[in-house]
Short mmCIF file of N, CA and C in Angstrom, two decimals:
data_model
loop_
_atom_site.label_atom_id
_atom_site.label_comp_id
_atom_site.label_asym_id
_atom_site.label_seq_id
_atom_site.Cartn_x
_atom_site.Cartn_y
_atom_site.Cartn_z
N MET A 287 -176.39 -7.41 14.71
CA MET A 287 -175.74 -7.15 13.42
C MET A 287 -175.65 -8.43 12.58
N GLN A 288 -175.49 -9.56 13.24
CA GLN A 288 -175.37 -10.84 12.53
C GLN A 288 -176.62 -11.14 11.71
N SER A 289 -177.79 -10.93 12.32
CA SER A 289 -179.04 -11.22 11.62
C SER A 289 -179.23 -10.28 10.44
N LEU A 290 -178.79 -9.03 10.58
CA LEU A 290 -178.91 -8.06 9.49
C LEU A 290 -178.04 -8.48 8.31
N GLN A 291 -176.85 -8.98 8.61
CA GLN A 291 -175.94 -9.44 7.56
C GLN A 291 -176.54 -10.64 6.83
N GLN A 292 -177.15 -11.55 7.59
CA GLN A 292 -177.78 -12.73 6.99
C GLN A 292 -178.96 -12.31 6.13
N LEU A 293 -179.71 -11.29 6.58
CA LEU A 293 -180.86 -10.79 5.82
C LEU A 293 -180.40 -10.23 4.49
N TRP A 294 -179.31 -9.46 4.50
CA TRP A 294 -178.79 -8.90 3.25
C TRP A 294 -178.29 -10.00 2.31
N LEU A 295 -177.69 -11.04 2.86
CA LEU A 295 -177.25 -12.17 2.05
C LEU A 295 -178.44 -12.84 1.39
N LEU A 296 -179.52 -13.03 2.17
CA LEU A 296 -180.73 -13.67 1.66
C LEU A 296 -181.35 -12.82 0.56
N ILE A 297 -181.42 -11.51 0.77
CA ILE A 297 -181.98 -10.60 -0.23
C ILE A 297 -181.14 -10.64 -1.51
N GLY A 298 -179.83 -10.62 -1.35
CA GLY A 298 -178.94 -10.66 -2.51
C GLY A 298 -179.11 -11.95 -3.30
N HIS A 299 -179.21 -13.09 -2.59
CA HIS A 299 -179.37 -14.39 -3.24
C HIS A 299 -180.71 -14.46 -3.96
N THR A 300 -181.77 -13.96 -3.30
CA THR A 300 -183.11 -13.97 -3.90
C THR A 300 -183.13 -13.11 -5.15
N TYR A 301 -182.51 -11.94 -5.10
CA TYR A 301 -182.47 -11.04 -6.25
C TYR A 301 -181.71 -11.66 -7.41
N SER A 302 -180.59 -12.34 -7.12
CA SER A 302 -179.80 -12.98 -8.16
C SER A 302 -180.61 -14.07 -8.85
N THR A 303 -181.33 -14.87 -8.05
CA THR A 303 -182.16 -15.95 -8.59
C THR A 303 -183.28 -15.37 -9.44
N PHE A 304 -183.90 -14.28 -8.95
CA PHE A 304 -184.98 -13.62 -9.67
C PHE A 304 -184.49 -13.06 -11.00
N GLU A 305 -183.32 -12.42 -10.98
CA GLU A 305 -182.74 -11.85 -12.18
C GLU A 305 -182.42 -12.95 -13.20
N CYS A 306 -181.93 -14.09 -12.71
CA CYS A 306 -181.61 -15.23 -13.56
C CYS A 306 -182.88 -15.76 -14.22
N SER A 307 -183.95 -15.87 -13.44
CA SER A 307 -185.23 -16.37 -13.96
C SER A 307 -185.78 -15.45 -15.04
N ILE A 308 -185.70 -14.13 -14.81
CA ILE A 308 -186.17 -13.15 -15.78
C ILE A 308 -185.36 -13.27 -17.08
N HIS A 309 -184.06 -13.46 -16.96
CA HIS A 309 -183.20 -13.59 -18.13
C HIS A 309 -183.56 -14.84 -18.93
N ILE A 310 -183.79 -15.96 -18.25
CA ILE A 310 -184.17 -17.22 -18.90
C ILE A 310 -185.50 -17.06 -19.62
N LEU A 311 -186.48 -16.44 -18.95
CA LEU A 311 -187.80 -16.23 -19.56
C LEU A 311 -187.68 -15.34 -20.79
N TYR A 312 -186.87 -14.30 -20.69
CA TYR A 312 -186.69 -13.36 -21.80
C TYR A 312 -186.05 -14.06 -23.00
N VAL A 313 -185.05 -14.89 -22.74
CA VAL A 313 -184.37 -15.62 -23.82
C VAL A 313 -185.33 -16.59 -24.49
N HIS A 314 -186.16 -17.28 -23.71
CA HIS A 314 -187.10 -18.25 -24.27
C HIS A 314 -188.23 -17.58 -25.05
N ASN A 315 -188.58 -16.35 -24.68
CA ASN A 315 -189.68 -15.67 -25.35
C ASN A 315 -189.28 -15.08 -26.70
N THR A 316 -187.99 -14.85 -26.92
CA THR A 316 -187.56 -14.24 -28.18
C THR A 316 -187.08 -15.29 -29.16
#
């Protein structure tokens, strides 16, 4: 269960970073 929890944390962190990057790119393009 510990590894599964860490995996979800990693996925959540990666998604947040990805979403932030998309937002920055979108702001710079407009």
